[in-house]
Amino acid sequence: MVGVARRMNKLKALLNIRHGPGAALLPSEVSRIHLEFAQRWNDGQYGPRKFWQTCLPRLKYWNPAVPMIVNRTSEATGPATLTIYFRQKQEGVIAAAEATEAEPQPSSSFVGESKAPQPTPTERTVQIDMKGLRSDAILQDFLSKSGAIPVSPSSQEQADMREVEERAERASVDREVMLKYLTARRREAALLAQAKSEVDSLKQSV
């Protein structure tokens, strides 16, 4: 039983990263992605933060070779932008484009030190103003402007997802039943303790 539970937990984690908001395949023209938003949730920064937490991990899972740089700042009133970089493989510059791909990318920063880099001569950029937008609106805008194709679960994965959901529902029912049982046992124990205390008091008074 423990082995089944562990397998279900692993399956749930795998399905959660493979499917859901952000699970999409980027076109080969997308060379890198840059996000900038504040660490705090106020002043229109909640949507960008949620996009980073829920959508970006799935996007990275399906596109591991695409650099995704995150720059978080301490300025809640500052910008919240998503910059998409596209390769422009025109005739005569293909070699230069491939050379820039090998260049090291800046690391993500939690202190505002990884600003969006300037596009190379073989790149163009499209920027999305995320500030004040919900994460689902940011995702739809990103899919539209990047040309990313959402990934749909296979029939086997759909069956696995239903099994995980059904097991979760049964586990919830089991927890409720167990809670009622434990509550009844505690109430019974409390009544017995009270009765014993009353009997002891009567004995002492005689």
PDB file of C-alpha atoms in Angstrom:
ATOM      1  CA  MET A   1       0.000   0.000   0.000  1.00  0.00           C
ATOM      2  CA  VAL A   2       2.858   2.362   0.813  1.00  0.00           C
ATOM      3  CA  GLY A   3       4.463   1.507  -2.541  1.00  0.00           C
ATOM      4  CA  VAL A   4       1.238   2.370  -4.380  1.00  0.00           C
ATOM      5  CA  ALA A   5       0.997   5.696  -2.551  1.00  0.00           C
ATOM      6  CA  ARG A   6       4.579   6.568  -3.446  1.00  0.00           C
ATOM      7  CA  ARG A   7       3.984   5.666  -7.084  1.00  0.00           C
ATOM      8  CA  MET A   8       0.876   7.832  -7.158  1.00  0.00           C
ATOM      9  CA  ASN A   9       2.759  10.758  -5.614  1.00  0.00           C
ATOM     10  CA  LYS A  10       5.515  10.470  -8.222  1.00  0.00           C
ATOM     11  CA  LEU A  11       2.967  10.139 -11.016  1.00  0.00           C
ATOM     12  CA  LYS A  12       1.072  13.175  -9.745  1.00  0.00           C
ATOM     13  CA  ALA A  13       4.265  15.260  -9.644  1.00  0.00           C
ATOM     14  CA  LEU A  14       5.211  14.179 -13.176  1.00  0.00           C
ATOM     15  CA  LEU A  15       1.771  14.903 -14.604  1.00  0.00           C
ATOM     16  CA  ASN A  16       1.698  18.258 -12.824  1.00  0.00           C
ATOM     17  CA  ILE A  17       4.926  19.426 -14.478  1.00  0.00           C
ATOM     18  CA  ARG A  18       4.090  17.926 -17.893  1.00  0.00           C
ATOM     19  CA  HIS A  19       0.593  19.327 -18.224  1.00  0.00           C
ATOM     20  CA  GLY A  20      -1.267  22.435 -17.191  1.00  0.00           C
ATOM     21  CA  PRO A  21      -0.848  26.169 -17.847  1.00  0.00           C
ATOM     22  CA  GLY A  22       2.490  26.780 -19.572  1.00  0.00           C
ATOM     23  CA  ALA A  23       2.906  23.310 -21.076  1.00  0.00           C
ATOM     24  CA  ALA A  24       3.794  24.318 -24.626  1.00  0.00           C
ATOM     25  CA  LEU A  25       6.429  23.789 -27.305  1.00  0.00           C
ATOM     26  CA  LEU A  26       8.229  26.908 -28.480  1.00  0.00           C
ATOM     27  CA  PRO A  27       9.082  27.341 -32.159  1.00  0.00           C
ATOM     28  CA  SER A  28      12.754  26.979 -33.078  1.00  0.00           C
ATOM     29  CA  GLU A  29      12.928  30.724 -33.787  1.00  0.00           C
ATOM     30  CA  VAL A  30      12.623  31.549 -30.074  1.00  0.00           C
ATOM     31  CA  SER A  31      16.184  31.866 -28.780  1.00  0.00           C
ATOM     32  CA  ARG A  32      15.576  32.932 -25.160  1.00  0.00           C
ATOM     33  CA  ILE A  33      13.056  34.457 -22.747  1.00  0.00           C
ATOM     34  CA  HIS A  34      13.486  37.119 -20.080  1.00  0.00           C
ATOM     35  CA  LEU A  35      11.100  37.975 -17.232  1.00  0.00           C
ATOM     36  CA  GLU A  36      11.324  40.939 -14.902  1.00  0.00           C
ATOM     37  CA  PHE A  37       8.964  41.631 -12.010  1.00  0.00           C
ATOM     38  CA  ALA A  38       9.011  42.657  -8.363  1.00  0.00           C
ATOM     39  CA  GLN A  39       9.294  40.293  -5.426  1.00  0.00           C
ATOM     40  CA  ARG A  40       6.200  41.749  -3.756  1.00  0.00           C
ATOM     41  CA  TRP A  41       2.674  40.956  -4.931  1.00  0.00           C
ATOM     42  CA  ASN A  42       1.150  44.430  -4.826  1.00  0.00           C
ATOM     43  CA  ASP A  43       1.017  47.161  -7.507  1.00  0.00           C
ATOM     44  CA  GLY A  44       0.088  44.779 -10.321  1.00  0.00           C
ATOM     45  CA  GLN A  45       2.877  42.270  -9.654  1.00  0.00           C
ATOM     46  CA  TYR A  46       0.735  39.312  -8.538  1.00  0.00           C
ATOM     47  CA  GLY A  47      -0.069  38.037 -12.045  1.00  0.00           C
ATOM     48  CA  PRO A  48       3.569  38.100 -13.222  1.00  0.00           C
ATOM     49  CA  ARG A  49       4.664  36.328 -10.044  1.00  0.00           C
ATOM     50  CA  LYS A  50       2.030  33.606 -10.487  1.00  0.00           C
ATOM     51  CA  PHE A  51       3.012  33.173 -14.151  1.00  0.00           C
ATOM     52  CA  TRP A  52       6.598  32.616 -13.007  1.00  0.00           C
ATOM     53  CA  GLN A  53       5.532  30.113 -10.342  1.00  0.00           C
ATOM     54  CA  THR A  54       2.987  28.080 -12.316  1.00  0.00           C
ATOM     55  CA  CYS A  55       3.653  28.502 -16.040  1.00  0.00           C
ATOM     56  CA  LEU A  56       7.403  28.944 -16.390  1.00  0.00           C
ATOM     57  CA  PRO A  57       8.381  25.550 -14.853  1.00  0.00           C
ATOM     58  CA  ARG A  58       6.218  23.718 -17.414  1.00  0.00           C
ATOM     59  CA  LEU A  59       7.504  25.899 -20.227  1.00  0.00           C
ATOM     60  CA  LYS A  60      11.069  25.075 -19.201  1.00  0.00           C
ATOM     61  CA  TYR A  61      10.251  21.366 -18.924  1.00  0.00           C
ATOM     62  CA  TRP A  62       9.125  21.238 -22.542  1.00  0.00           C
ATOM     63  CA  ASN A  63      11.861  23.586 -23.799  1.00  0.00           C
ATOM     64  CA  PRO A  64      14.976  22.741 -21.755  1.00  0.00           C
ATOM     65  CA  ALA A  65      17.393  24.182 -24.332  1.00  0.00           C
ATOM     66  CA  VAL A  66      15.808  27.654 -24.307  1.00  0.00           C
ATOM     67  CA  PRO A  67      17.413  29.993 -21.726  1.00  0.00           C
ATOM     68  CA  MET A  68      14.782  31.528 -19.439  1.00  0.00           C
ATOM     69  CA  ILE A  69      16.189  34.377 -17.371  1.00  0.00           C
ATOM     70  CA  VAL A  70      14.267  35.774 -14.396  1.00  0.00           C
ATOM     71  CA  ASN A  71      15.088  39.147 -12.866  1.00  0.00           C
ATOM     72  CA  ARG A  72      13.226  39.938  -9.635  1.00  0.00           C
ATOM     73  CA  THR A  73      13.529  43.416  -8.209  1.00  0.00           C
ATOM     74  CA  SER A  74      12.669  45.072  -4.901  1.00  0.00           C
ATOM     75  CA  GLU A  75      10.664  47.866  -6.573  1.00  0.00           C
ATOM     76  CA  ALA A  76       6.969  46.994  -6.467  1.00  0.00           C
ATOM     77  CA  THR A  77       6.174  50.074  -8.544  1.00  0.00           C
ATOM     78  CA  GLY A  78       8.714  49.049 -11.183  1.00  0.00           C
ATOM     79  CA  PRO A  79       8.012  47.329 -14.505  1.00  0.00           C
ATOM     80  CA  ALA A  80       6.843  43.773 -15.039  1.00  0.00           C
ATOM     81  CA  THR A  81       7.892  42.661 -18.501  1.00  0.00           C
ATOM     82  CA  LEU A  82       8.269  39.457 -20.484  1.00  0.00           C
ATOM     83  CA  THR A  83      10.701  39.701 -23.389  1.00  0.00           C
ATOM     84  CA  ILE A  84      10.753  37.074 -26.137  1.00  0.00           C
ATOM     85  CA  TYR A  85      13.883  36.868 -28.287  1.00  0.00           C
ATOM     86  CA  PHE A  86      13.576  35.518 -31.836  1.00  0.00           C
ATOM     87  CA  ARG A  87      16.348  34.357 -34.145  1.00  0.00           C
ATOM     88  CA  GLN A  88      16.526  36.069 -37.513  1.00  0.00           C
ATOM     89  CA  LYS A  89      18.340  33.541 -39.672  1.00  0.00           C
ATOM     90  CA  GLN A  90      18.603  35.584 -42.798  1.00  0.00           C
ATOM     91  CA  GLU A  91      20.953  34.661 -45.604  1.00  0.00           C
ATOM     92  CA  GLY A  92      24.540  35.513 -44.743  1.00  0.00           C
ATOM     93  CA  VAL A  93      24.018  35.731 -40.969  1.00  0.00           C
ATOM     94  CA  ILE A  94      23.223  32.105 -40.105  1.00  0.00           C
ATOM     95  CA  ALA A  95      26.735  31.430 -38.870  1.00  0.00           C
ATOM     96  CA  ALA A  96      26.682  34.560 -36.727  1.00  0.00           C
ATOM     97  CA  ALA A  97      23.345  33.516 -35.234  1.00  0.00           C
ATOM     98  CA  GLU A  98      24.674  30.078 -34.364  1.00  0.00           C
ATOM     99  CA  ALA A  99      27.738  31.675 -32.785  1.00  0.00           C
ATOM    100  CA  THR A 100      25.615  33.840 -30.483  1.00  0.00           C
ATOM    101  CA  GLU A 101      23.689  30.753 -29.332  1.00  0.00           C
ATOM    102  CA  ALA A 102      26.888  29.389 -27.823  1.00  0.00           C
ATOM    103  CA  GLU A 103      27.513  32.543 -25.789  1.00  0.00           C
ATOM    104  CA  PRO A 104      26.869  32.191 -22.028  1.00  0.00           C
ATOM    105  CA  GLN A 105      23.540  33.599 -20.875  1.00  0.00           C
ATOM    106  CA  PRO A 106      23.185  35.825 -17.786  1.00  0.00           C
ATOM    107  CA  SER A 107      22.002  34.076 -14.642  1.00  0.00           C
ATOM    108  CA  SER A 108      18.654  34.789 -13.033  1.00  0.00           C
ATOM    109  CA  SER A 109      18.732  37.289 -10.184  1.00  0.00           C
ATOM    110  CA  PHE A 110      16.615  37.913  -7.095  1.00  0.00           C
ATOM    111  CA  VAL A 111      18.179  41.333  -6.505  1.00  0.00           C
ATOM    112  CA  GLY A 112      17.536  43.021  -9.852  1.00  0.00           C
ATOM    113  CA  GLU A 113      20.939  42.352 -11.404  1.00  0.00           C
ATOM    114  CA  SER A 114      19.817  40.516 -14.573  1.00  0.00           C
ATOM    115  CA  LYS A 115      18.220  43.139 -16.764  1.00  0.00           C
ATOM    116  CA  ALA A 116      16.980  42.102 -20.192  1.00  0.00           C
ATOM    117  CA  PRO A 117      20.040  41.903 -22.468  1.00  0.00           C
ATOM    118  CA  GLN A 118      20.104  43.791 -25.731  1.00  0.00           C
ATOM    119  CA  PRO A 119      19.232  41.603 -28.724  1.00  0.00           C
ATOM    120  CA  THR A 120      22.132  40.519 -30.881  1.00  0.00           C
ATOM    121  CA  PRO A 121      22.310  41.628 -34.539  1.00  0.00           C
ATOM    122  CA  THR A 122      20.622  38.351 -35.453  1.00  0.00           C
ATOM    123  CA  GLU A 123      17.757  38.679 -32.967  1.00  0.00           C
ATOM    124  CA  ARG A 124      14.541  40.621 -32.676  1.00  0.00           C
ATOM    125  CA  THR A 125      12.429  40.998 -29.551  1.00  0.00           C
ATOM    126  CA  VAL A 126       8.768  41.175 -28.635  1.00  0.00           C
ATOM    127  CA  GLN A 127       7.885  42.513 -25.202  1.00  0.00           C
ATOM    128  CA  ILE A 128       4.767  41.902 -23.119  1.00  0.00           C
ATOM    129  CA  ASP A 129       3.792  44.330 -20.371  1.00  0.00           C
ATOM    130  CA  MET A 130       2.649  41.940 -17.632  1.00  0.00           C
ATOM    131  CA  LYS A 131       1.872  44.529 -14.982  1.00  0.00           C
ATOM    132  CA  GLY A 132      -1.692  44.338 -13.720  1.00  0.00           C
ATOM    133  CA  LEU A 133      -2.507  41.252 -15.809  1.00  0.00           C
ATOM    134  CA  ARG A 134      -3.695  37.896 -14.526  1.00  0.00           C
ATOM    135  CA  SER A 135      -1.376  34.961 -15.116  1.00  0.00           C
ATOM    136  CA  ASP A 136      -3.788  33.333 -17.585  1.00  0.00           C
ATOM    137  CA  ALA A 137      -3.961  36.555 -19.618  1.00  0.00           C
ATOM    138  CA  ILE A 138      -0.157  36.742 -19.640  1.00  0.00           C
ATOM    139  CA  LEU A 139       0.010  33.137 -20.826  1.00  0.00           C
ATOM    140  CA  GLN A 140      -2.461  33.689 -23.661  1.00  0.00           C
ATOM    141  CA  ASP A 141      -0.570  36.771 -24.826  1.00  0.00           C
ATOM    142  CA  PHE A 142       2.697  34.844 -24.637  1.00  0.00           C
ATOM    143  CA  LEU A 143       1.344  31.895 -26.636  1.00  0.00           C
ATOM    144  CA  SER A 144      -0.010  34.244 -29.286  1.00  0.00           C
ATOM    145  CA  LYS A 145       3.155  36.317 -29.673  1.00  0.00           C
ATOM    146  CA  SER A 146       5.675  33.490 -29.370  1.00  0.00           C
ATOM    147  CA  GLY A 147       3.855  31.011 -31.575  1.00  0.00           C
ATOM    148  CA  ALA A 148       4.137  28.319 -28.896  1.00  0.00           C
ATOM    149  CA  ILE A 149       1.923  25.252 -29.317  1.00  0.00           C
ATOM    150  CA  PRO A 150       0.183  23.945 -26.163  1.00  0.00           C
ATOM    151  CA  VAL A 151       0.882  20.306 -25.320  1.00  0.00           C
ATOM    152  CA  SER A 152      -2.124  18.039 -24.797  1.00  0.00           C
ATOM    153  CA  PRO A 153      -1.937  14.928 -22.602  1.00  0.00           C
ATOM    154  CA  SER A 154      -2.012  11.554 -24.324  1.00  0.00           C
ATOM    155  CA  SER A 155      -4.887   9.120 -23.769  1.00  0.00           C
ATOM    156  CA  GLN A 156      -2.733   7.199 -21.274  1.00  0.00           C
ATOM    157  CA  GLU A 157      -1.866  10.398 -19.412  1.00  0.00           C
ATOM    158  CA  GLN A 158      -5.535  11.374 -19.324  1.00  0.00           C
ATOM    159  CA  ALA A 159      -6.304   7.990 -17.769  1.00  0.00           C
ATOM    160  CA  ASP A 160      -3.481   8.488 -15.265  1.00  0.00           C
ATOM    161  CA  MET A 161      -4.804  11.953 -14.397  1.00  0.00           C
ATOM    162  CA  ARG A 162      -8.278  10.536 -13.774  1.00  0.00           C
ATOM    163  CA  GLU A 163      -6.802   7.823 -11.559  1.00  0.00           C
ATOM    164  CA  VAL A 164      -4.807  10.369  -9.562  1.00  0.00           C
ATOM    165  CA  GLU A 165      -7.906  12.553  -9.167  1.00  0.00           C
ATOM    166  CA  GLU A 166     -10.072   9.606  -8.098  1.00  0.00           C
ATOM    167  CA  ARG A 167      -7.490   8.493  -5.552  1.00  0.00           C
ATOM    168  CA  ALA A 168      -7.269  12.046  -4.218  1.00  0.00           C
ATOM    169  CA  GLU A 169     -11.057  12.145  -3.812  1.00  0.00           C
ATOM    170  CA  ARG A 170     -11.065   8.786  -2.016  1.00  0.00           C
ATOM    171  CA  ALA A 171      -8.232   9.943   0.223  1.00  0.00           C
ATOM    172  CA  SER A 172     -10.248  13.052   1.095  1.00  0.00           C
ATOM    173  CA  VAL A 173     -13.256  10.908   2.040  1.00  0.00           C
ATOM    174  CA  ASP A 174     -11.022   8.596   4.083  1.00  0.00           C
ATOM    175  CA  ARG A 175      -9.581  11.576   5.949  1.00  0.00           C
ATOM    176  CA  GLU A 176     -13.078  12.823   6.795  1.00  0.00           C
ATOM    177  CA  VAL A 177     -14.099   9.374   8.057  1.00  0.00           C
ATOM    178  CA  MET A 178     -10.926   9.098  10.137  1.00  0.00           C
ATOM    179  CA  LEU A 179     -11.435  12.601  11.535  1.00  0.00           C
ATOM    180  CA  LYS A 180     -14.985  11.727  12.611  1.00  0.00           C
ATOM    181  CA  TYR A 181     -13.728   8.497  14.191  1.00  0.00           C
ATOM    182  CA  LEU A 182     -10.951  10.260  16.097  1.00  0.00           C
ATOM    183  CA  THR A 183     -13.328  13.017  17.205  1.00  0.00           C
ATOM    184  CA  ALA A 184     -15.777  10.418  18.535  1.00  0.00           C
ATOM    185  CA  ARG A 185     -12.967   8.580  20.343  1.00  0.00           C
ATOM    186  CA  ARG A 186     -11.745  11.807  21.956  1.00  0.00           C
ATOM    187  CA  ARG A 187     -15.281  12.699  23.005  1.00  0.00           C
ATOM    188  CA  GLU A 188     -15.748   9.216  24.469  1.00  0.00           C
ATOM    189  CA  ALA A 189     -12.443   9.448  26.320  1.00  0.00           C
ATOM    190  CA  ALA A 190     -13.392  12.871  27.671  1.00  0.00           C
ATOM    191  CA  LEU A 191     -16.763  11.565  28.908  1.00  0.00           C
ATOM    192  CA  LEU A 192     -15.097   8.577  30.578  1.00  0.00           C
ATOM    193  CA  ALA A 193     -12.546  10.846  32.238  1.00  0.00           C
ATOM    194  CA  GLN A 194     -15.325  13.131  33.448  1.00  0.00           C
ATOM    195  CA  ALA A 195     -17.337  10.186  34.803  1.00  0.00           C
ATOM    196  CA  LYS A 196     -14.279   8.797  36.581  1.00  0.00           C
ATOM    197  CA  SER A 197     -13.577  12.201  38.089  1.00  0.00           C
ATOM    198  CA  GLU A 198     -17.162  12.446  39.352  1.00  0.00           C
ATOM    199  CA  VAL A 199     -16.990   8.936  40.871  1.00  0.00           C
ATOM    200  CA  ASP A 200     -13.711   9.784  42.605  1.00  0.00           C
ATOM    201  CA  SER A 201     -15.272  12.961  43.992  1.00  0.00           C
ATOM    202  CA  LEU A 202     -18.249  11.006  45.343  1.00  0.00           C
ATOM    203  CA  LYS A 203     -15.952   8.475  47.020  1.00  0.00           C
ATOM    204  CA  GLN A 204     -13.998  11.250  48.709  1.00  0.00           C
ATOM    205  CA  SER A 205     -17.159  12.909  49.968  1.00  0.00           C
ATOM    206  CA  VAL A 206     -18.477   9.727  51.610  1.00  0.00           C
TER     207      VAL A 206
END
